[in-house]
PDB file of C-alpha atoms and ligand atoms in Angstrom:
ATOM      1  CA  MET H  12      57.088  81.837  94.405  1.00  0.00           C
ATOM      2  CA  MET H  13      56.699  85.500  95.132  1.00  0.00           C
ATOM      3  CA  HIS H  14      54.399  86.123  98.025  1.00  0.00           C
ATOM      4  CA  ASN H  15      53.632  89.802  98.173  1.00  0.00           C
ATOM      5  CA  THR H  16      51.508  89.602 101.253  1.00  0.00           C
ATOM      6  CA  SER H  17      51.273  93.297 102.009  1.00  0.00           C
ATOM      7  CA  SER H  18      52.403  95.115  98.887  1.00  0.00           C
ATOM      8  CA  THR H  19      48.897  96.064  97.848  1.00  0.00           C
ATOM      9  CA  SER H  20      47.976  97.515 101.209  1.00  0.00           C
ATOM     10  CA  GLY H  21      47.195 100.909  99.693  1.00  0.00           C
ATOM     11  CA  GLY H  22      47.892 104.369 100.949  1.00  0.00           C
ATOM     12  CA  VAL H  23      46.949 106.111 104.148  1.00  0.00           C
ATOM     13  CA  ARG H  24      45.067 109.350 104.827  1.00  0.00           C
ATOM     14  CA  VAL H  25      47.123 112.141 106.356  1.00  0.00           C
ATOM     15  CA  GLN H  26      45.525 115.049 108.221  1.00  0.00           C
ATOM     16  CA  VAL H  27      47.409 118.114 109.380  1.00  0.00           C
ATOM     17  CA  ARG H  28      45.470 120.373 111.719  1.00  0.00           C
ATOM     18  CA  GLY H  29      46.466 123.756 113.068  1.00  0.00           C
ATOM     19  CA  LEU H  30      50.161 122.926 112.922  1.00  0.00           C
ATOM     20  CA  ARG H  31      52.364 125.582 114.499  1.00  0.00           C
ATOM     21  CA  LYS H  32      56.069 125.640 115.209  1.00  0.00           C
ATOM     22  CA  SER H  33      58.441 128.335 116.401  1.00  0.00           C
ATOM     23  CA  TYR H  34      62.174 128.323 116.898  1.00  0.00           C
ATOM     24  CA  GLY H  35      63.063 130.950 119.460  1.00  0.00           C
ATOM     25  CA  ASN H  36      60.905 133.918 118.548  1.00  0.00           C
ATOM     26  CA  GLN H  37      60.672 132.975 114.862  1.00  0.00           C
ATOM     27  CA  GLU H  38      57.339 131.395 114.045  1.00  0.00           C
ATOM     28  CA  VAL H  39      58.087 129.087 111.107  1.00  0.00           C
ATOM     29  CA  LEU H  40      54.758 127.251 110.738  1.00  0.00           C
ATOM     30  CA  LYS H  41      51.850 129.577 111.397  1.00  0.00           C
ATOM     31  CA  GLY H  42      48.913 127.180 111.493  1.00  0.00           C
ATOM     32  CA  LEU H  43      48.803 124.672 108.639  1.00  0.00           C
ATOM     33  CA  ASP H  44      45.613 122.785 107.815  1.00  0.00           C
ATOM     34  CA  PHE H  45      45.375 120.241 105.012  1.00  0.00           C
ATOM     35  CA  GLU H  46      44.456 116.646 104.248  1.00  0.00           C
ATOM     36  CA  VAL H  47      46.099 114.183 101.909  1.00  0.00           C
ATOM     37  CA  GLU H  48      43.783 111.497 100.539  1.00  0.00           C
ATOM     38  CA  PRO H  49      44.773 107.817 100.435  1.00  0.00           C
ATOM     39  CA  GLY H  50      46.726 107.144  97.254  1.00  0.00           C
ATOM     40  CA  GLU H  51      47.082 110.813  96.389  1.00  0.00           C
ATOM     41  CA  ILE H  52      50.235 112.512  95.119  1.00  0.00           C
ATOM     42  CA  PHE H  53      50.349 115.756  97.078  1.00  0.00           C
ATOM     43  CA  VAL H  54      53.111 118.179  96.150  1.00  0.00           C
ATOM     44  CA  ILE H  55      54.161 120.993  98.475  1.00  0.00           C
ATOM     45  CA  MET H  56      55.936 123.904  96.816  1.00  0.00           C
ATOM     46  CA  GLY H  57      57.244 127.115  98.247  1.00  0.00           C
ATOM     47  CA  PRO H  58      60.227 129.434  98.390  1.00  0.00           C
ATOM     48  CA  SER H  59      63.360 128.685 100.359  1.00  0.00           C
ATOM     49  CA  GLY H  60      62.775 129.185 104.045  1.00  0.00           C
ATOM     50  CA  SER H  61      58.992 128.887 103.826  1.00  0.00           C
ATOM     51  CA  GLY H  62      58.934 125.890 106.183  1.00  0.00           C
ATOM     52  CA  LYS H  63      58.753 122.862 103.867  1.00  0.00           C
ATOM     53  CA  SER H  64      61.498 120.853 105.512  1.00  0.00           C
ATOM     54  CA  VAL H  65      60.233 121.760 108.970  1.00  0.00           C
ATOM     55  CA  LEU H  66      56.817 120.412 107.933  1.00  0.00           C
ATOM     56  CA  LEU H  67      58.398 117.215 106.594  1.00  0.00           C
ATOM     57  CA  ARG H  68      60.329 116.719 109.831  1.00  0.00           C
ATOM     58  CA  HIS H  69      57.038 116.933 111.748  1.00  0.00           C
ATOM     59  CA  LEU H  70      55.494 114.333 109.463  1.00  0.00           C
ATOM     60  CA  ILE H  71      58.243 111.803 110.152  1.00  0.00           C
ATOM     61  CA  GLY H  72      58.100 112.502 113.851  1.00  0.00           C
ATOM     62  CA  LEU H  73      61.472 114.243 114.141  1.00  0.00           C
ATOM     63  CA  GLU H  74      59.829 117.389 115.505  1.00  0.00           C
ATOM     64  CA  THR H  75      56.991 117.969 117.952  1.00  0.00           C
ATOM     65  CA  PRO H  76      54.493 120.711 117.090  1.00  0.00           C
ATOM     66  CA  ASP H  77      53.920 123.656 119.449  1.00  0.00           C
ATOM     67  CA  ALA H  78      50.235 123.393 118.583  1.00  0.00           C
ATOM     68  CA  GLY H  79      48.053 121.296 116.323  1.00  0.00           C
ATOM     69  CA  GLU H  80      48.320 117.688 115.327  1.00  0.00           C
ATOM     70  CA  ILE H  81      49.093 115.254 112.546  1.00  0.00           C
ATOM     71  CA  LEU H  82      46.892 112.213 112.061  1.00  0.00           C
ATOM     72  CA  ILE H  83      47.598 109.113 109.983  1.00  0.00           C
ATOM     73  CA  GLU H  84      44.393 107.165 109.359  1.00  0.00           C
ATOM     74  CA  GLY H  85      42.882 109.214 112.152  1.00  0.00           C
ATOM     75  CA  GLU H  86      45.560 108.339 114.687  1.00  0.00           C
ATOM     76  CA  PRO H  87      47.986 110.939 116.061  1.00  0.00           C
ATOM     77  CA  ILE H  88      51.559 110.319 114.973  1.00  0.00           C
ATOM     78  CA  GLY H  89      54.253 110.250 117.567  1.00  0.00           C
ATOM     79  CA  ALA H  90      53.360 106.959 119.197  1.00  0.00           C
ATOM     80  CA  PRO H  91      55.891 104.453 117.826  1.00  0.00           C
ATOM     81  CA  GLU H  92      53.246 101.805 117.163  1.00  0.00           C
ATOM     82  CA  VAL H  93      51.318 104.237 114.972  1.00  0.00           C
ATOM     83  CA  MET H  94      54.448 105.035 112.975  1.00  0.00           C
ATOM     84  CA  ALA H  95      55.217 101.335 112.586  1.00  0.00           C
ATOM     85  CA  ARG H  96      51.709 100.213 111.715  1.00  0.00           C
ATOM     86  CA  HIS H  97      51.268 102.832 109.007  1.00  0.00           C
ATOM     87  CA  ARG H  98      54.510 102.204 107.263  1.00  0.00           C
ATOM     88  CA  MET H  99      56.141 105.518 106.350  1.00  0.00           C
ATOM     89  CA  ALA H 100      59.216 105.794 104.175  1.00  0.00           C
ATOM     90  CA  MET H 101      61.308 108.847 103.409  1.00  0.00           C
ATOM     91  CA  VAL H 102      63.315 109.395 100.245  1.00  0.00           C
ATOM     92  CA  PHE H 103      66.002 111.843 101.264  1.00  0.00           C
ATOM     93  CA  GLN H 104      67.208 114.613  99.023  1.00  0.00           C
ATOM     94  CA  SER H 105      70.743 113.281  98.753  1.00  0.00           C
ATOM     95  CA  GLY H 106      69.586 109.696  98.367  1.00  0.00           C
ATOM     96  CA  ALA H 107      71.712 109.064 101.454  1.00  0.00           C
ATOM     97  CA  LEU H 108      73.280 105.880 100.091  1.00  0.00           C
ATOM     98  CA  LEU H 109      76.175 104.322 101.962  1.00  0.00           C
ATOM     99  CA  GLN H 110      79.090 104.503  99.560  1.00  0.00           C
ATOM    100  CA  SER H 111      80.927 101.461 100.926  1.00  0.00           C
ATOM    101  CA  LEU H 112      77.966  99.134 100.384  1.00  0.00           C
ATOM    102  CA  THR H 113      76.690  97.762  97.089  1.00  0.00           C
ATOM    103  CA  VAL H 114      73.382  98.951  95.678  1.00  0.00           C
ATOM    104  CA  GLY H 115      71.758  95.699  96.825  1.00  0.00           C
ATOM    105  CA  GLU H 116      73.169  96.020 100.333  1.00  0.00           C
ATOM    106  CA  ASN H 117      71.883  99.587 100.510  1.00  0.00           C
ATOM    107  CA  VAL H 118      68.391  98.556  99.441  1.00  0.00           C
ATOM    108  CA  GLY H 119      68.318  95.590 101.831  1.00  0.00           C
ATOM    109  CA  LEU H 120      69.904  97.405 104.770  1.00  0.00           C
ATOM    110  CA  TYR H 121      66.743  97.768 106.813  1.00  0.00           C
ATOM    111  CA  LEU H 122      65.872  94.080 106.475  1.00  0.00           C
ATOM    112  CA  THR H 123      69.434  92.987 107.257  1.00  0.00           C
ATOM    113  CA  GLU H 124      69.774  95.232 110.297  1.00  0.00           C
ATOM    114  CA  HIS H 125      66.470  94.142 111.756  1.00  0.00           C
ATOM    115  CA  ARG H 126      67.134  90.481 110.863  1.00  0.00           C
ATOM    116  CA  LEU H 127      63.681  90.333 109.383  1.00  0.00           C
ATOM    117  CA  LYS H 128      64.330  87.795 106.646  1.00  0.00           C
ATOM    118  CA  SER H 129      66.828  85.164 105.567  1.00  0.00           C
ATOM    119  CA  PRO H 130      69.668  86.289 103.251  1.00  0.00           C
ATOM    120  CA  GLU H 131      67.977  84.485 100.337  1.00  0.00           C
ATOM    121  CA  GLU H 132      64.696  86.234 100.996  1.00  0.00           C
ATOM    122  CA  ILE H 133      66.410  89.608 101.355  1.00  0.00           C
ATOM    123  CA  ALA H 134      68.156  89.070  98.013  1.00  0.00           C
ATOM    124  CA  ARG H 135      64.792  88.286  96.437  1.00  0.00           C
ATOM    125  CA  VAL H 136      63.119  91.397  97.892  1.00  0.00           C
ATOM    126  CA  VAL H 137      66.057  93.586  96.868  1.00  0.00           C
ATOM    127  CA  ALA H 138      65.915  92.277  93.287  1.00  0.00           C
ATOM    128  CA  GLU H 139      62.153  92.821  93.193  1.00  0.00           C
ATOM    129  CA  LYS H 140      62.373  96.423  94.450  1.00  0.00           C
ATOM    130  CA  LEU H 141      65.238  97.304  92.122  1.00  0.00           C
ATOM    131  CA  GLU H 142      63.273  95.913  89.212  1.00  0.00           C
ATOM    132  CA  ALA H 143      60.258  97.958  90.324  1.00  0.00           C
ATOM    133  CA  VAL H 144      62.250 101.171  89.793  1.00  0.00           C
ATOM    134  CA  GLY H 145      63.765 100.070  86.497  1.00  0.00           C
ATOM    135  CA  LEU H 146      67.130  98.991  87.875  1.00  0.00           C
ATOM    136  CA  LYS H 147      67.162  95.277  87.156  1.00  0.00           C
ATOM    137  CA  ASP H 148      70.546  93.597  87.684  1.00  0.00           C
ATOM    138  CA  THR H 149      72.248  96.495  89.436  1.00  0.00           C
ATOM    139  CA  ALA H 150      72.400  94.986  92.932  1.00  0.00           C
ATOM    140  CA  HIS H 151      76.131  94.254  92.636  1.00  0.00           C
ATOM    141  CA  LYS H 152      77.107  97.787  91.574  1.00  0.00           C
ATOM    142  CA  MET H 153      78.564 100.451  93.848  1.00  0.00           C
ATOM    143  CA  PRO H 154      76.658 103.727  94.392  1.00  0.00           C
ATOM    144  CA  GLY H 155      79.666 105.674  93.128  1.00  0.00           C
ATOM    145  CA  ASP H 156      79.264 104.070  89.695  1.00  0.00           C
ATOM    146  CA  LEU H 157      75.670 105.267  89.254  1.00  0.00           C
ATOM    147  CA  SER H 158      74.273 108.445  87.712  1.00  0.00           C
ATOM    148  CA  GLY H 159      72.328 110.891  89.867  1.00  0.00           C
ATOM    149  CA  GLY H 160      69.027 109.614  88.484  1.00  0.00           C
ATOM    150  CA  MET H 161      69.949 105.999  89.210  1.00  0.00           C
ATOM    151  CA  LYS H 162      70.956 106.874  92.773  1.00  0.00           C
ATOM    152  CA  LYS H 163      67.581 108.474  93.292  1.00  0.00           C
ATOM    153  CA  ARG H 164      65.916 105.290  92.018  1.00  0.00           C
ATOM    154  CA  VAL H 165      67.967 103.224  94.436  1.00  0.00           C
ATOM    155  CA  ALA H 166      66.796 105.498  97.247  1.00  0.00           C
ATOM    156  CA  ILE H 167      63.202 104.871  96.149  1.00  0.00           C
ATOM    157  CA  ALA H 168      63.813 101.111  95.975  1.00  0.00           C
ATOM    158  CA  ARG H 169      65.163 101.251  99.511  1.00  0.00           C
ATOM    159  CA  ALA H 170      61.997 103.038 100.645  1.00  0.00           C
ATOM    160  CA  LEU H 171      59.866 100.327  98.991  1.00  0.00           C
ATOM    161  CA  VAL H 172      61.415  97.560 101.079  1.00  0.00           C
ATOM    162  CA  ILE H 173      59.096  98.318 104.011  1.00  0.00           C
ATOM    163  CA  GLU H 174      56.026  98.121 101.699  1.00  0.00           C
ATOM    164  CA  PRO H 175      55.183 101.729 102.526  1.00  0.00           C
ATOM    165  CA  GLN H 176      51.698 103.181 102.814  1.00  0.00           C
ATOM    166  CA  LEU H 177      53.121 106.697 102.804  1.00  0.00           C
ATOM    167  CA  ILE H 178      56.240 107.894 101.010  1.00  0.00           C
ATOM    168  CA  LEU H 179      57.670 111.317 101.771  1.00  0.00           C
ATOM    169  CA  TYR H 180      60.004 112.749  99.161  1.00  0.00           C
ATOM    170  CA  ASP H 181      62.297 115.695  99.825  1.00  0.00           C
ATOM    171  CA  GLU H 182      63.263 117.316  96.514  1.00  0.00           C
ATOM    172  CA  PRO H 183      63.242 114.088  94.480  1.00  0.00           C
ATOM    173  CA  THR H 184      64.456 115.748  91.289  1.00  0.00           C
ATOM    174  CA  SER H 185      67.007 118.204  92.611  1.00  0.00           C
ATOM    175  CA  GLU H 186      70.427 117.841  91.010  1.00  0.00           C
ATOM    176  CA  LEU H 187      68.969 115.818  88.146  1.00  0.00           C
ATOM    177  CA  ASP H 188      69.082 116.697  84.472  1.00  0.00           C
ATOM    178  CA  PRO H 189      65.631 117.382  82.961  1.00  0.00           C
ATOM    179  CA  LEU H 190      65.265 113.945  81.358  1.00  0.00           C
ATOM    180  CA  SER H 191      66.168 112.079  84.546  1.00  0.00           C
ATOM    181  CA  ALA H 192      63.799 114.346  86.438  1.00  0.00           C
ATOM    182  CA  VAL H 193      60.946 113.389  84.111  1.00  0.00           C
ATOM    183  CA  ALA H 194      61.845 109.711  84.508  1.00  0.00           C
ATOM    184  CA  ILE H 195      61.772 109.960  88.306  1.00  0.00           C
ATOM    185  CA  GLY H 196      58.367 111.637  88.073  1.00  0.00           C
ATOM    186  CA  GLU H 197      57.122 108.739  85.955  1.00  0.00           C
ATOM    187  CA  GLU H 198      58.488 106.298  88.523  1.00  0.00           C
ATOM    188  CA  MET H 199      56.537 108.083  91.250  1.00  0.00           C
ATOM    189  CA  LEU H 200      53.368 107.875  89.154  1.00  0.00           C
ATOM    190  CA  ASN H 201      53.983 104.163  88.490  1.00  0.00           C
ATOM    191  CA  LEU H 202      54.285 103.461  92.185  1.00  0.00           C
ATOM    192  CA  GLN H 203      51.095 105.295  92.923  1.00  0.00           C
ATOM    193  CA  ARG H 204      49.248 103.253  90.300  1.00  0.00           C
ATOM    194  CA  ARG H 205      50.793  99.948  91.300  1.00  0.00           C
ATOM    195  CA  ILE H 206      50.638 100.064  95.096  1.00  0.00           C
ATOM    196  CA  GLN H 207      48.286 103.034  95.652  1.00  0.00           C
ATOM    197  CA  VAL H 208      50.801 104.484  98.073  1.00  0.00           C
ATOM    198  CA  THR H 209      50.138 108.004  99.362  1.00  0.00           C
ATOM    199  CA  SER H 210      52.958 110.325  98.247  1.00  0.00           C
ATOM    200  CA  LEU H 211      53.804 113.606  99.873  1.00  0.00           C
ATOM    201  CA  VAL H 212      56.398 115.466  97.874  1.00  0.00           C
ATOM    202  CA  VAL H 213      58.327 118.625  98.709  1.00  0.00           C
ATOM    203  CA  SER H 214      59.759 120.135  95.556  1.00  0.00           C
ATOM    204  CA  HIS H 215      60.866 123.302  93.800  1.00  0.00           C
ATOM    205  CA  ASP H 216      60.366 121.580  90.453  1.00  0.00           C
ATOM    206  CA  ARG H 217      57.276 123.117  88.875  1.00  0.00           C
ATOM    207  CA  ASP H 218      57.363 120.764  85.881  1.00  0.00           C
ATOM    208  CA  LEU H 219      57.374 117.792  88.220  1.00  0.00           C
ATOM    209  CA  ALA H 220      54.581 119.221  90.332  1.00  0.00           C
ATOM    210  CA  PHE H 221      52.311 119.938  87.381  1.00  0.00           C
ATOM    211  CA  ASN H 222      53.094 116.554  85.784  1.00  0.00           C
ATOM    212  CA  ILE H 223      52.477 114.258  88.721  1.00  0.00           C
ATOM    213  CA  ALA H 224      50.460 116.045  91.405  1.00  0.00           C
ATOM    214  CA  ASP H 225      46.842 115.246  92.137  1.00  0.00           C
ATOM    215  CA  ARG H 226      46.951 118.422  94.199  1.00  0.00           C
ATOM    216  CA  ILE H 227      49.520 121.115  94.836  1.00  0.00           C
ATOM    217  CA  ALA H 228      49.920 123.087  98.057  1.00  0.00           C
ATOM    218  CA  LEU H 229      51.744 126.407  97.974  1.00  0.00           C
ATOM    219  CA  ILE H 230      53.359 127.379 101.239  1.00  0.00           C
ATOM    220  CA  HIS H 231      54.656 130.853 101.857  1.00  0.00           C
ATOM    221  CA  GLU H 232      56.164 132.120 105.089  1.00  0.00           C
ATOM    222  CA  GLY H 233      54.624 129.339 107.123  1.00  0.00           C
ATOM    223  CA  ARG H 234      51.108 129.606 105.713  1.00  0.00           C
ATOM    224  CA  LEU H 235      49.306 127.788 102.910  1.00  0.00           C
ATOM    225  CA  LEU H 236      48.499 130.196 100.094  1.00  0.00           C
ATOM    226  CA  ALA H 237      46.540 127.652  98.092  1.00  0.00           C
ATOM    227  CA  VAL H 238      45.769 123.924  97.976  1.00  0.00           C
ATOM    228  CA  ASP H 239      44.184 122.763  94.759  1.00  0.00           C
ATOM    229  CA  ARG H 240      44.369 120.678  91.602  1.00  0.00           C
ATOM    230  CA  PRO H 241      47.179 121.719  89.232  1.00  0.00           C
ATOM    231  CA  ALA H 242      44.831 123.316  86.683  1.00  0.00           C
ATOM    232  CA  ALA H 243      43.169 125.389  89.397  1.00  0.00           C
ATOM    233  CA  ILE H 244      46.536 126.444  90.817  1.00  0.00           C
ATOM    234  CA  ARG H 245      47.661 127.516  87.351  1.00  0.00           C
ATOM    235  CA  ASN H 246      44.579 129.720  87.011  1.00  0.00           C
ATOM    236  CA  HIS H 247      44.504 130.885  90.587  1.00  0.00           C
ATOM    237  CA  ALA H 248      43.281 134.452  90.943  1.00  0.00           C
ATOM    238  CA  ASP H 249      45.534 135.375  93.857  1.00  0.00           C
ATOM    239  CA  PRO H 250      48.333 137.607  92.507  1.00  0.00           C
ATOM    240  CA  VAL H 251      50.726 136.247  95.125  1.00  0.00           C
ATOM    241  CA  VAL H 252      50.143 132.748  93.776  1.00  0.00           C
ATOM    242  CA  GLN H 253      50.719 133.923  90.208  1.00  0.00           C
ATOM    243  CA  HIS H 254      53.837 135.810  91.173  1.00  0.00           C
ATOM    244  CA  PHE H 255      55.036 132.761  92.980  1.00  0.00           C
ATOM    245  CA  LEU H 256      54.475 130.448  90.010  1.00  0.00           C
ATOM    246  CA  GLN H 257      56.224 132.779  87.611  1.00  0.00           C
ATOM    247  CA  ALA H 258      59.000 134.132  89.744  1.00  0.00           C
ATOM    248  CA  GLY H 259      61.233 131.104  89.909  1.00  0.00           C
ATOM    249  CA  LEU H 260      60.372 130.556  93.556  1.00  0.00           C
ATOM    250  CA  LYS H 261      63.266 132.618  94.801  1.00  0.00           C
ATOM    251  CA  PRO H 262      63.702 133.351  98.494  1.00  0.00           C
ATOM    252  CA  ASN H 263      62.923 137.057  98.324  1.00  0.00           C
ATOM    253  CA  ASP H 264      59.677 136.981  96.399  1.00  0.00           C
ATOM    254  CA  ARG H 265      58.058 139.050  99.051  1.00  0.00           C
ATOM    255  CA  LYS H 266      55.505 141.023  97.088  1.00  0.00           C
ATOM    256  CA  ASP H 267      53.024 140.116  99.760  1.00  0.00           C
ATOM    257  CA  ALA H 268      49.537 141.353  99.070  1.00  0.00           C
ATOM    258  CA  SER H 269      49.084 141.919 102.767  1.00  0.00           C
TER     259      SER H 269
HETATM  260  N1  LIG L  21      66.129 123.579 113.926  1.00  0.00           N
HETATM  261  C1  LIG L  21      65.901 124.860 113.607  1.00  0.00           C
HETATM  262  N2  LIG L  21      66.220 125.847 114.451  1.00  0.00           N
HETATM  263  C2  LIG L  21      65.980 127.135 114.154  1.00  0.00           C
HETATM  264  N3  LIG L  21      65.447 127.550 113.001  1.00  0.00           N
HETATM  265  C3  LIG L  21      65.110 126.622 112.095  1.00  0.00           C
HETATM  266  C4  LIG L  21      65.321 125.229 112.347  1.00  0.00           C
HETATM  267  N4  LIG L  21      64.891 124.539 111.280  1.00  0.00           N
HETATM  268  C5  LIG L  21      64.435 125.457 110.408  1.00  0.00           C
HETATM  269  N5  LIG L  21      64.561 126.705 110.897  1.00  0.00           N
HETATM  270  C6  LIG L  21      64.131 127.934 110.208  1.00  0.00           C
HETATM  271  O1  LIG L  21      62.831 127.723 109.719  1.00  0.00           O
HETATM  272  C7  LIG L  21      62.645 128.374 108.473  1.00  0.00           C
HETATM  273  C8  LIG L  21      62.097 127.375 107.473  1.00  0.00           C
HETATM  274  O2  LIG L  21      63.117 126.420 107.188  1.00  0.00           O
HETATM  275  P1  LIG L  21      62.900 125.184 106.218  1.00  0.00           P
HETATM  276  O3  LIG L  21      64.160 124.397 106.257  1.00  0.00           O
HETATM  277  O4  LIG L  21      61.655 124.482 106.543  1.00  0.00           O
HETATM  278  O5  LIG L  21      62.758 125.899 104.808  1.00  0.00           O
HETATM  279  P2  LIG L  21      62.441 125.210 103.402  1.00  0.00           P
HETATM  280  O6  LIG L  21      61.114 125.694 102.965  1.00  0.00           O
HETATM  281  O7  LIG L  21      62.644 123.741 103.519  1.00  0.00           O
HETATM  282  O8  LIG L  21      63.553 125.870 102.469  1.00  0.00           O
HETATM  283  P3  LIG L  21      64.408 125.193 101.263  1.00  0.00           P
HETATM  284  O9  LIG L  21      63.537 125.274 100.063  1.00  0.00           O
HETATM  285  O10 LIG L  21      65.593 126.127 101.134  1.00  0.00           O
HETATM  286  O11 LIG L  21      64.809 123.814 101.651  1.00  0.00           O
HETATM  287  C9  LIG L  21      63.981 128.962 108.106  1.00  0.00           C
HETATM  288  O12 LIG L  21      63.960 130.325 108.433  1.00  0.00           O
HETATM  289  C10 LIG L  21      64.961 128.227 108.977  1.00  0.00           C
HETATM  290  O13 LIG L  21      66.055 129.014 109.287  1.00  0.00           O
HETATM  291 MG1  LIG L  22      64.039 122.363 102.742  1.00  0.00          MG
END
């Protein structure tokens, strides 16, 4: 009965080349170059104000770079058909659930609004996505009745509705207790295994990063300090990287070895 036509479509390749962005006379992104492989979990860490959210906003097309480009499967983002063809989903920090709608209505919102499926089909997809994140039989509940970890799962289920090839997560474990944070990390790993989606994660959570990342990128004042596998990052020779990993990633860790 279930016809998952496109759910095994796999992840996309993301290429960021020479990305620069200034606001006024403050240069926030000072030339970023990196690639995310199809199906990879790529975690971007860095202190407050280092440009992580600005980078994420470029990736979802909310900002236009001053210089450089972002390619999805080799095609520049920005053109609406490129964004639509390579289905990108964003899991927002707050979860951004509508409090007056049930969990199921929240998850199915995109399909309902775009009249993409019949109500019966939407109900089926919603149930399937909720089950995929370990929330079977919660469609009738209200967001206000859920724990922080459950809300985050609902936000992930909502992202899954478009059968994404790229999921962007902004601080997926912030405001969660340590156990819920670990569970969300496991959910992200499950998704990667099951649908080979590419995941790009912005996070301050070092435990999460070292548990789930295929590679970690450290961004500092608009530049990439290091991009490497977790073990290599842990043993990185650069004192700034070490300081950064040990210092609690606070905003004023400015012992720059300039
Ligand atoms: N729309 C904007 N206009 C002007 N300055 C901005 C704008 N957006 C971001 N900035 C500036 O860019 C810098 C980087 O901000 P960004 O939000 O990317 O930091 P972040 O790494 O996400 O920090 P955090 O970890 O606290 O979320 C900051 O100095 C911020 O003030
Ligand atoms: Mg941010």
